[in-house]
PDB file of C-alpha atoms in Angstrom:
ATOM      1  CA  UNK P 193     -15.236  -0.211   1.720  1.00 69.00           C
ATOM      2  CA  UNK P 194     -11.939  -1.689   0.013  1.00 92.00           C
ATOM      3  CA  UNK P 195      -9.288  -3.592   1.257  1.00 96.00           C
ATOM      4  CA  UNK P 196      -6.182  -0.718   0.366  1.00 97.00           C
ATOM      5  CA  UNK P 197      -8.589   1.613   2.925  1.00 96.00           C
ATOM      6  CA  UNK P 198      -9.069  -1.248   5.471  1.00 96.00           C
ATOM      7  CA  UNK P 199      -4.992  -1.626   5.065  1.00 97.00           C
ATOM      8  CA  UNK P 200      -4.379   2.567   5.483  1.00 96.00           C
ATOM      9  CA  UNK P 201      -6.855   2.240   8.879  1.00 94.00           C
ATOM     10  CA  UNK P 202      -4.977  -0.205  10.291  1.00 95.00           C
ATOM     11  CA  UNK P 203      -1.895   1.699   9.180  1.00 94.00           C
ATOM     12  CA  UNK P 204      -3.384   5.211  10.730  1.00 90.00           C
ATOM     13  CA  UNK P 205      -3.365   3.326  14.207  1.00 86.00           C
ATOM     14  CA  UNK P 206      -2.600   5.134  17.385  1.00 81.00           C
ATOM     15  CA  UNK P 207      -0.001   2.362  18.382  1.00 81.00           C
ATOM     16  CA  UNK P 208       0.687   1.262  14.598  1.00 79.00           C
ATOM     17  CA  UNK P 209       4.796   1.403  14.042  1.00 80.00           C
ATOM     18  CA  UNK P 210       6.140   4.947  14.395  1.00 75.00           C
ATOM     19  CA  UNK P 211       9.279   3.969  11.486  1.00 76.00           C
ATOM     20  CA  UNK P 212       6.796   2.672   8.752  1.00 87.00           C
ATOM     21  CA  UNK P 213       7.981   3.330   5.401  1.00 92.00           C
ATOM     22  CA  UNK P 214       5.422   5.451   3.526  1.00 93.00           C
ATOM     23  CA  UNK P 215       7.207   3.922   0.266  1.00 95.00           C
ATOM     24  CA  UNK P 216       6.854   0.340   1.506  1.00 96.00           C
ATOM     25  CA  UNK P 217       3.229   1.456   2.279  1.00 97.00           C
ATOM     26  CA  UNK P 218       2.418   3.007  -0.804  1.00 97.00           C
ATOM     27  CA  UNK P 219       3.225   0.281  -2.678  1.00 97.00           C
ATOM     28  CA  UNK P 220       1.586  -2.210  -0.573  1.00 98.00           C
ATOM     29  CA  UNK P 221      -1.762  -0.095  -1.289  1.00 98.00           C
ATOM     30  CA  UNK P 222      -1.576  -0.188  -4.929  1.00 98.00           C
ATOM     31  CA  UNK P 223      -1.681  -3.987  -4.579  1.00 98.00           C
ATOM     32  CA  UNK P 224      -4.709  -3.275  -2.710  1.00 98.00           C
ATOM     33  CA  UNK P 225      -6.342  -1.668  -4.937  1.00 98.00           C
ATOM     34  CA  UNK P 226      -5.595  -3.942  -7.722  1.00 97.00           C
ATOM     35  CA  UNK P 227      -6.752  -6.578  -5.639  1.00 97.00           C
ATOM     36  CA  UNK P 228      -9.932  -4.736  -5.632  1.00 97.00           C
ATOM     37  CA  UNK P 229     -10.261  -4.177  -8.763  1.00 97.00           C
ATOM     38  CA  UNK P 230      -9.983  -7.932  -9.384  1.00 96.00           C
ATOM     39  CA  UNK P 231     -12.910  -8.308  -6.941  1.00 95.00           C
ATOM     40  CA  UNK P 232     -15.147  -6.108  -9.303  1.00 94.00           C
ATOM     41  CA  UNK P 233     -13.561  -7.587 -12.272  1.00 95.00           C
ATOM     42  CA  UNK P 234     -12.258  -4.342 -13.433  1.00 96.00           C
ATOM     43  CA  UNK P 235      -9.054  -6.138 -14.151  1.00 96.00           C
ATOM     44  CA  UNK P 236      -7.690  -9.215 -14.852  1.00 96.00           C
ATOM     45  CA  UNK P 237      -4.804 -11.063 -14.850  1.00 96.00           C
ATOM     46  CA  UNK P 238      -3.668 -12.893 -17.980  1.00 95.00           C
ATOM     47  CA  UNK P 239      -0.403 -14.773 -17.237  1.00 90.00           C
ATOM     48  CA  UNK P 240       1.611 -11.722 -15.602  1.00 88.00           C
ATOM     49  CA  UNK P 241      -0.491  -8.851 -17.627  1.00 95.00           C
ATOM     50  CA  UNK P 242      -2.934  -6.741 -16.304  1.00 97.00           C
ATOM     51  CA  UNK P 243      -6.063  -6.613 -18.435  1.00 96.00           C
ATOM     52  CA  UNK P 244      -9.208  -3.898 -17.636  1.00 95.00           C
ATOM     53  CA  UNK P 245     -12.487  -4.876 -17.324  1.00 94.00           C
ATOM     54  CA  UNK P 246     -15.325  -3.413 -17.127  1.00 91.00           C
ATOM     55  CA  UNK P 247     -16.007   0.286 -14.927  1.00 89.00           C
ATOM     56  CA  UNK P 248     -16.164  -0.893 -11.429  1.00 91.00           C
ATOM     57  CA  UNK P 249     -19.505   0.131  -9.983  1.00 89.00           C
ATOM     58  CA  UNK P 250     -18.475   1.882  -6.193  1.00 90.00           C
ATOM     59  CA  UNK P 251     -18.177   5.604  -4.769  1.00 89.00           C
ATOM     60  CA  UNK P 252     -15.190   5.170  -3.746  1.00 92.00           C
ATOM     61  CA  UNK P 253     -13.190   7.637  -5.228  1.00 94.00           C
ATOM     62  CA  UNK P 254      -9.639   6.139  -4.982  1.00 95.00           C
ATOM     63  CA  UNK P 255     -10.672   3.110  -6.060  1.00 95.00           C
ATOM     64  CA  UNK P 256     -12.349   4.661  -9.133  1.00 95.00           C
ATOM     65  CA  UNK P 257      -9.314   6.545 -10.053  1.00 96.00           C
ATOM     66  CA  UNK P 258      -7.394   4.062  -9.992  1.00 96.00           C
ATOM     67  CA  UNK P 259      -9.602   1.767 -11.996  1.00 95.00           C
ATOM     68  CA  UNK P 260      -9.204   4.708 -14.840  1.00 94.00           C
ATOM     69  CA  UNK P 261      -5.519   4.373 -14.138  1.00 94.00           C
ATOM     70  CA  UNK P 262      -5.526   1.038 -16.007  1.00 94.00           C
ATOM     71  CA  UNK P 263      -3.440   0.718 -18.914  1.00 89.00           C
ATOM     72  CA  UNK P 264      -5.901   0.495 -22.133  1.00 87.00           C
ATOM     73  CA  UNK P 265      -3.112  -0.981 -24.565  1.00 88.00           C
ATOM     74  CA  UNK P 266      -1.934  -4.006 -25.383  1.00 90.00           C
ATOM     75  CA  UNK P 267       0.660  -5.563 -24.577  1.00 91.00           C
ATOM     76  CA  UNK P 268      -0.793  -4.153 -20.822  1.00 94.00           C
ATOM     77  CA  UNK P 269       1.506  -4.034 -17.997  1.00 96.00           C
ATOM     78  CA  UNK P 270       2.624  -6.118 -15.451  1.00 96.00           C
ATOM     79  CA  UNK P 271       1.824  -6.197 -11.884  1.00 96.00           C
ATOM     80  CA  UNK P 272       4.977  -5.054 -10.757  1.00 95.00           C
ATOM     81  CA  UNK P 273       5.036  -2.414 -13.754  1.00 96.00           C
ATOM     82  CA  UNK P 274       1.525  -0.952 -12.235  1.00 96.00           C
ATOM     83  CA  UNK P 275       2.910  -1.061  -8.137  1.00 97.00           C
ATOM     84  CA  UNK P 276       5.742   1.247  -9.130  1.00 96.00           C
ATOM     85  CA  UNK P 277       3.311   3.561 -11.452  1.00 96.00           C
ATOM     86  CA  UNK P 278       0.785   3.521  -9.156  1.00 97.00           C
ATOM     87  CA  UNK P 279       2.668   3.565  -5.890  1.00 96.00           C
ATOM     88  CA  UNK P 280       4.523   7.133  -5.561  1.00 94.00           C
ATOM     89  CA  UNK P 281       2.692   9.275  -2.765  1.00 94.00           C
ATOM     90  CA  UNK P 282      -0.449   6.713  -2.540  1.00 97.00           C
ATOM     91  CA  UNK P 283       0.342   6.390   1.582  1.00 96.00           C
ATOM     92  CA  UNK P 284      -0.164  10.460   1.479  1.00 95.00           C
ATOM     93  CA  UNK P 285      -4.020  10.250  -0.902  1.00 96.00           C
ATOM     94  CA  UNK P 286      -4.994   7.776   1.723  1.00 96.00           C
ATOM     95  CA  UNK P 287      -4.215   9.371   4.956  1.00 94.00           C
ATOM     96  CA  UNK P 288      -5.578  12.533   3.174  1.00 93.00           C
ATOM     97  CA  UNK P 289      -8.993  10.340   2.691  1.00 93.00           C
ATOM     98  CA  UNK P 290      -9.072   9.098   6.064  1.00 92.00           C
ATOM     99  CA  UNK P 291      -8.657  12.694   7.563  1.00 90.00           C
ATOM    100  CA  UNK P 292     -11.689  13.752   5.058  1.00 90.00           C
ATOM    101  CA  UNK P 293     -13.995  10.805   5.897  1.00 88.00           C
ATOM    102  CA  UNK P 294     -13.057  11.764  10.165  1.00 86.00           C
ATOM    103  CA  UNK P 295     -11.177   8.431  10.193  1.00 86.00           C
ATOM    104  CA  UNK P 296      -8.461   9.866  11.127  1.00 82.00           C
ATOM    105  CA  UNK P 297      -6.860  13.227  12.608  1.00 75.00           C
ATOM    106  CA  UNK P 298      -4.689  15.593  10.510  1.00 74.00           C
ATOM    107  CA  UNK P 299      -1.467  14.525  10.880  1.00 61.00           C
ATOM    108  CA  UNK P 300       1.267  16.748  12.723  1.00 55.00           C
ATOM    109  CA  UNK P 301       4.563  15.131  11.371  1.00 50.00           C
ATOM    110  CA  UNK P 302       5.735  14.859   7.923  1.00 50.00           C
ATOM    111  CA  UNK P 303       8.088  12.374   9.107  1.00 50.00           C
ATOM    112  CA  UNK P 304       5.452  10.130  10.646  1.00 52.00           C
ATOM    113  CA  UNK P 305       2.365  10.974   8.995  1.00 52.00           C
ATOM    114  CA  UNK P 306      -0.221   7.880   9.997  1.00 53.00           C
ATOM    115  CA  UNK P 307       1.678   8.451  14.123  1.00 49.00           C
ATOM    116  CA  UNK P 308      -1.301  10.151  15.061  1.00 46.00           C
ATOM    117  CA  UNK P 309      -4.665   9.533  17.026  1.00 50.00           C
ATOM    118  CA  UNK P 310      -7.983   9.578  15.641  1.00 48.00           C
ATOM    119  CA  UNK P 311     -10.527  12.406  16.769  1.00 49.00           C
ATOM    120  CA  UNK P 312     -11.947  11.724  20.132  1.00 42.00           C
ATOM    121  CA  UNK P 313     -15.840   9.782  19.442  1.00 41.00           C
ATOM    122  CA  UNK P 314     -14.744   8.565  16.002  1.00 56.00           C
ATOM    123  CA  UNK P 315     -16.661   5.191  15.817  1.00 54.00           C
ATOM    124  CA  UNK P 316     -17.825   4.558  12.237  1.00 81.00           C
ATOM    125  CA  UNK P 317     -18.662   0.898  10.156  1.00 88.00           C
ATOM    126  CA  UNK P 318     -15.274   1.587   8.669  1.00 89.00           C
ATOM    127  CA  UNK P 319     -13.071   1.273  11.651  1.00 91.00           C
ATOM    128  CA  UNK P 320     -14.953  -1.544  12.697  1.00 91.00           C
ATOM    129  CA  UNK P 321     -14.832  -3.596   8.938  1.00 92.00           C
ATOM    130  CA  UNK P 322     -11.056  -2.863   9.209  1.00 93.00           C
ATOM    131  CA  UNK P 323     -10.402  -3.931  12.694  1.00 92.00           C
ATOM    132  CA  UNK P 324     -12.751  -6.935  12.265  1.00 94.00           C
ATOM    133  CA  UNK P 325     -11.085  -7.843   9.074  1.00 94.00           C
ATOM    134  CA  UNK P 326      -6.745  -7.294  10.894  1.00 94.00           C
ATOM    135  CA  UNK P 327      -8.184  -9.014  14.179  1.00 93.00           C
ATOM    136  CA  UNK P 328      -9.426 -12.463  12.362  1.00 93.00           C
ATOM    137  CA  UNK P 329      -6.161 -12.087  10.237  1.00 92.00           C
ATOM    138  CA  UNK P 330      -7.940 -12.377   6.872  1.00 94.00           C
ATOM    139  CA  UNK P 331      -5.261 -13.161   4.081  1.00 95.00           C
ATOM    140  CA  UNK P 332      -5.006 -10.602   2.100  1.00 96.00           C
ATOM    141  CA  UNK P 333      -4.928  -7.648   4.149  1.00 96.00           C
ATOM    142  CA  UNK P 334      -2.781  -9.782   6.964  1.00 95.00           C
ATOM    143  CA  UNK P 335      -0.321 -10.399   4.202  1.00 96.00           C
ATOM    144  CA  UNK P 336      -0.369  -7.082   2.963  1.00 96.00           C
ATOM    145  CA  UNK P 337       0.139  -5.235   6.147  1.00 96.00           C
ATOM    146  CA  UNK P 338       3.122  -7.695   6.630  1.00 95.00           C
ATOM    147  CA  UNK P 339       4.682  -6.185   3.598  1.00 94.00           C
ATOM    148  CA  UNK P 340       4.313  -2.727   4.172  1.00 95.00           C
ATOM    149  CA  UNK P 341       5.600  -3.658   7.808  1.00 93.00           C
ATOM    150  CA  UNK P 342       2.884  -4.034   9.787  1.00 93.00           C
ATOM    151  CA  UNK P 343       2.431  -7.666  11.812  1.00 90.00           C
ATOM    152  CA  UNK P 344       3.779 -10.860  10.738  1.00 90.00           C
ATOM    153  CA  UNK P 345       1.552 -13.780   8.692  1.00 89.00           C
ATOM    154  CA  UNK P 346       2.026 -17.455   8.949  1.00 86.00           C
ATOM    155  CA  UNK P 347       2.004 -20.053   6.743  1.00 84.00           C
ATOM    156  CA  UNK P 348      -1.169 -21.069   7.076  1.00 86.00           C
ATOM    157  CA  UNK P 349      -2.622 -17.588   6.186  1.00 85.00           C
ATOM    158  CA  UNK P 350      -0.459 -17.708   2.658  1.00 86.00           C
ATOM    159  CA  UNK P 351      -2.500 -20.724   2.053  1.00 86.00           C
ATOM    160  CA  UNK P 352      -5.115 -19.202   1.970  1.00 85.00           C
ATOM    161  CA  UNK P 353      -4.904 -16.668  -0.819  1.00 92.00           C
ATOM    162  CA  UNK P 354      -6.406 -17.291  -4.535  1.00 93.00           C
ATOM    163  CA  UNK P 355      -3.907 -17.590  -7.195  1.00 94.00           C
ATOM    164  CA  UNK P 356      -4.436 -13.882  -8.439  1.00 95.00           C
ATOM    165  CA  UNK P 357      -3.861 -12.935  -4.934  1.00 95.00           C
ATOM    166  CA  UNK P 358      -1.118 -14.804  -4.828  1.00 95.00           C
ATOM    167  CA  UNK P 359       0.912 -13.515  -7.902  1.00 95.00           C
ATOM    168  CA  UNK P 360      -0.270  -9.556  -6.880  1.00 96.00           C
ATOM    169  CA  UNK P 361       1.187 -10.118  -3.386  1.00 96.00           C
ATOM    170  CA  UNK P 362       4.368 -11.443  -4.370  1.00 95.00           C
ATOM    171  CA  UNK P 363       4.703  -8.402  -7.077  1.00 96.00           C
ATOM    172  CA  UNK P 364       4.068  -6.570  -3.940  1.00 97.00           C
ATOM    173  CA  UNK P 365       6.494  -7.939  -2.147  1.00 95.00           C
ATOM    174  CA  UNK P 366       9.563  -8.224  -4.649  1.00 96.00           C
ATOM    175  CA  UNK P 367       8.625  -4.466  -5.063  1.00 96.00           C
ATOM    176  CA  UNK P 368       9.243  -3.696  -1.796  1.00 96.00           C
ATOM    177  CA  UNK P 369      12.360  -5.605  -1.452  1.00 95.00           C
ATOM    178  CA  UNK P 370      13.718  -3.411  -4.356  1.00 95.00           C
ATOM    179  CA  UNK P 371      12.497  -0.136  -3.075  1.00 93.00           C
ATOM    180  CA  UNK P 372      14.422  -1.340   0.345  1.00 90.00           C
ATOM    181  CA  UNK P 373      17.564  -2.019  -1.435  1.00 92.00           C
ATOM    182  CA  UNK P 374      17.560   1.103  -3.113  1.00 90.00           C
ATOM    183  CA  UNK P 375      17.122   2.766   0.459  1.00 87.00           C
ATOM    184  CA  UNK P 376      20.664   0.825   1.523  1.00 86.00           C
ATOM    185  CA  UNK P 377      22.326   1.834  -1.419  1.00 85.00           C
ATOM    186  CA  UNK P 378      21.273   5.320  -1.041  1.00 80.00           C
ATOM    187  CA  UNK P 379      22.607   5.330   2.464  1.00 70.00           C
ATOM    188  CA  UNK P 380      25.791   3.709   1.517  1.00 80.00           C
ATOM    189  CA  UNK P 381      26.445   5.904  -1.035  1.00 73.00           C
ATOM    190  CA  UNK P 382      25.606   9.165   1.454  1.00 69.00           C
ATOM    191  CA  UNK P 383      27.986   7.484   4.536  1.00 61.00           C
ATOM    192  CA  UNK P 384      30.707   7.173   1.751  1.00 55.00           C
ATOM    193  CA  UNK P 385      30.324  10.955   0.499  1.00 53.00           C
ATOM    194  CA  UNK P 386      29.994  12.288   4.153  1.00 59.00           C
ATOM    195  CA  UNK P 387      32.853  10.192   5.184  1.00 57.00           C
ATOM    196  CA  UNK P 388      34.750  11.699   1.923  1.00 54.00           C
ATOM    197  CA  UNK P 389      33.156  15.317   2.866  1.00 56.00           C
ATOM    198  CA  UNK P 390      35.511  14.583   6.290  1.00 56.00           C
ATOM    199  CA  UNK P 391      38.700  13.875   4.966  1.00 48.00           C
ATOM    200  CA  UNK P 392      38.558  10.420   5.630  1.00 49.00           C
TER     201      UNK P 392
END
């Protein structure tokens, strides 16, 4: 069980936000996994660079790809660097899992892809680590559900990351801020050419 599939439960609830971002999700799981990572010391971080460790030892196959996804090479890359390489579609492999492992049914909307219920009798340990873990708000996945949208987190939760938590959450989070930006501009730019498109 790792956190980023805790965070894509919790994400794939029945009454979880209908207008969640898949990008701000997506990139709020590849901090998860890096997170992780860190947890089987398949990665460190050495001032703002990420360096491998050793092969994590799990069956989890996300996690395990993206443990090979590491960049090898000096000079490594940053945290940020590996949220926007990482990120693109990583909402989509998840739900994909979750319908696999029964955690979650196939979803109907492309729109809203985690707006769905769960098959009827699902009741598995993983449901119940996730909900366990959102429902005492532990830190890191309360912080990162807050950045892909989900919840709110308190002061008093922030204090109580580690350092390396710390510095992968707030790559998280100036990631998403960017990615949300670049939504506005988008739209700005496609109100300006409809208005154009109008004759106004």
């Amino acid at each position: 069980m790792t956190t980023a599939q805790d965070l894509s439960i919790i994400a794939a609830a029945p009454d979880a936000d209908p207008s969640l971002e898949r990008g701000d999700l997506s990139l709020a799981l590849a901090g998860a996994e890096l997170i992780d990572l860190m947890d089987v010391r398949a990665v460190a971080l050495d001032g703002d660079r990420l360096v491998p460790g050793a092969a994590p030892r799990t069956e989890d196959a996300l996690l395990l790809d993206a443990a090979s996804a590491l960049s090898g090479r000096p000079p490594y890359e940053t945290v940020e660097d590996w949220l926007w390489r990482r990120g693109p579609e990583l909402a989509d492999r998840y739900r994909r899992a979750l319908e696999a492992a029964g955690l979650a049914a196939p979803a109907r909307s492309h729109r809203h892809p985690f707006r769905k219920d769960r098959p009827a009798g699902t009741d598995t340990a993983a449901l119940h680590r996730a909900n366990d873990r959102w429902t005492a708000g532990e830190p890191v996945l309360a912080v990162l559900a807050a950045a892909a949208g989900i919840g709110e987190v308190s002061d008093d939760t922030l204090a109580g990351l580690e350092d390396d938590q710390g510095a992968v959450l707030t790559g998280v989070h100036h990631a998403i801020t960017q990615l949300a930006a670049e939504r506005q501009r988008r739209s700005i730019e496609g109100a300006a050419f409809d208005n154009v498109w109008r004759g106004y």
